[in-house]
Amino acid sequence: MSKYWSDMVKRTDPYKPGEQLNNPRIIKLNTNENPYEPSPSVKKAIVDEMDSRLQLYPSPTADGLRSTIAGALNVSMEEVFVGNGSDEVLAFSFMAFFQPGKTIRFPSITYSFYPVYSKLFAIPYEQVALNDDFTIDGEALFGSEGGVILPNPNAPTSIYEDLSSIERIIENNPDTVVIIDEAYIDFAGPSAVELIHKYDNLLVIQTTSKSRSLAGMRVGYAIGNRNLIEALTRIKDSFNSYTVDRLAMVAAKAAFEDKAHLQETVGKIKATRDWTVHELEQLRFDVLPSSANFLFATHQSVKAVDLYDYLKKEGILVRHFNSPRIDNYLRISIGTDEQMRVLVEKIGKYV
Ligand code: PMP
């Protein structure tokens, strides 16, 4: 092995995804999937597409899907990029906008993929501590050398930062790209997409995996100034121009077209979220204020890792991070009402 590659292997600590178990009886609340199926029109679109077109390559420019997304978000098609899940869009963005030798910044408690990509692409990074209440310290992200990335709402904290704070971070990084990862934005307040015409250094990344129930199809997208989108397209075409397959494309398009289904399922998840927070607080949990489809909670006297083990034995999977400051918290995805009722009942027996 050449020296460069052996060093790369040493510095790269691959991302460890949440467990995906085959047992369908498990109540799976560990990877922030949507408990509801996608819009019925998604299945129909997939079946129609399967009739005779699978032998043909998909459109490399994904025009149909990009124009649907553009229409839904009030931007133009040239301001939209699509990829194989937002994880791929994030990877392309790290390659396109961040560079070795220039330190980027992101919050210390955040999506664990960011340090993985930074190490992989040899991009130095600084992890900026969160405030005591787990909100993001915006000013600490001002004036970065190489760029900024943060999720809004943040994960795993579930906290949403107002658009005015996000705007100040963008304004105070005029010479670098600021990436706002909005995987959970449909469960929260307004999106930063409305700022892309004001700031040409802003890239917003979203996904169909959460609010639109399409985690299994892998479709994510970025919205930003057309020069940023052009840069992403160059990266994509240099690897594999066909990053989104035919079935994923028609599925995502159908999901975007069914606004009523989105509103209904997001509404149900938010109501279940509020109910679960109330019940957990009764059981003496402190729950961070959630604007996402998951909760981040700590119990006043029970150790998180013990509760995690107990729940797993009882057939409920949640997420525990063995990291400083959050090792006594559990991240719990919002499932159906029935799943959350079982969760609360089991926890009630333990604490
Ligand atoms: N960003 C954040 C903050 C996430 O939590 C996730 C989901 N794990 C993603 C991006 C990636 O989602 P996907 O690749 O399914 O679009």
PDB file of C-alpha atoms and ligand atoms in Angstrom, residues 15 32 85-88 90 111 114 151 155 181 183-184 207 209-210 218-220, ligand 1:
ATOM      1  CA  TYR A  15     -19.233   6.396  10.207  1.00  0.00           C
ATOM      2  CA  ASN A  32     -35.111   8.789  12.902  1.00  0.00           C
ATOM      3  CA  GLY A  85     -29.387  10.460  -0.099  1.00  0.00           C
ATOM      4  CA  SER A  86     -28.281  13.663   1.577  1.00  0.00           C
ATOM      5  CA  ASP A  87     -25.227  11.789   2.876  1.00  0.00           C
ATOM      6  CA  GLU A  88     -23.937  11.648  -0.696  1.00  0.00           C
ATOM      7  CA  LEU A  90     -22.911  16.144   1.910  1.00  0.00           C
ATOM      8  CA  TYR A 111     -24.135  14.901  12.987  1.00  0.00           C
ATOM      9  CA  TYR A 114     -18.940  15.667   9.533  1.00  0.00           C
ATOM     10  CA  PRO A 151     -27.608  20.974  10.909  1.00  0.00           C
ATOM     11  CA  ALA A 155     -28.866  16.362  15.577  1.00  0.00           C
ATOM     12  CA  ASP A 181     -28.076  20.585   6.743  1.00  0.00           C
ATOM     13  CA  ALA A 183     -32.624  16.926   7.212  1.00  0.00           C
ATOM     14  CA  TYR A 184     -35.356  17.598   9.813  1.00  0.00           C
ATOM     15  CA  THR A 207     -33.626  14.896   2.261  1.00  0.00           C
ATOM     16  CA  SER A 209     -35.688  10.315   4.074  1.00  0.00           C
ATOM     17  CA  LYS A 210     -37.466  11.843   7.066  1.00  0.00           C
ATOM     18  CA  ARG A 218     -32.006   7.413  -0.933  1.00  0.00           C
ATOM     19  CA  VAL A 219     -32.814  10.837  -2.387  1.00  0.00           C
ATOM     20  CA  GLY A 220     -31.278  14.004  -0.959  1.00  0.00           C
TER      21      GLY A 220
HETATM   22  N1  PMP B   1     -28.088  14.957   8.017  1.00  0.00           N
HETATM   23  C1  PMP B   1     -28.494  14.670   9.256  1.00  0.00           C
HETATM   24  C2  PMP B   1     -28.390  15.707  10.322  1.00  0.00           C
HETATM   25  C3  PMP B   1     -29.012  13.395   9.545  1.00  0.00           C
HETATM   26  O1  PMP B   1     -29.397  13.082  10.800  1.00  0.00           O
HETATM   27  C4  PMP B   1     -29.121  12.439   8.507  1.00  0.00           C
HETATM   28  C5  PMP B   1     -29.714  11.064   8.771  1.00  0.00           C
HETATM   29  N2  PMP B   1     -28.948  10.209   9.486  1.00  0.00           N
HETATM   30  C6  PMP B   1     -28.659  12.789   7.238  1.00  0.00           C
HETATM   31  C7  PMP B   1     -28.162  14.062   7.016  1.00  0.00           C
HETATM   32  C8  PMP B   1     -28.621  11.805   6.097  1.00  0.00           C
HETATM   33  O2  PMP B   1     -29.863  11.427   5.629  1.00  0.00           O
HETATM   34  P1  PMP B   1     -30.056  10.711   4.230  1.00  0.00           P
HETATM   35  O3  PMP B   1     -28.712  10.282   3.700  1.00  0.00           O
HETATM   36  O4  PMP B   1     -30.969   9.573   4.493  1.00  0.00           O
HETATM   37  O5  PMP B   1     -30.672  11.732   3.322  1.00  0.00           O
END
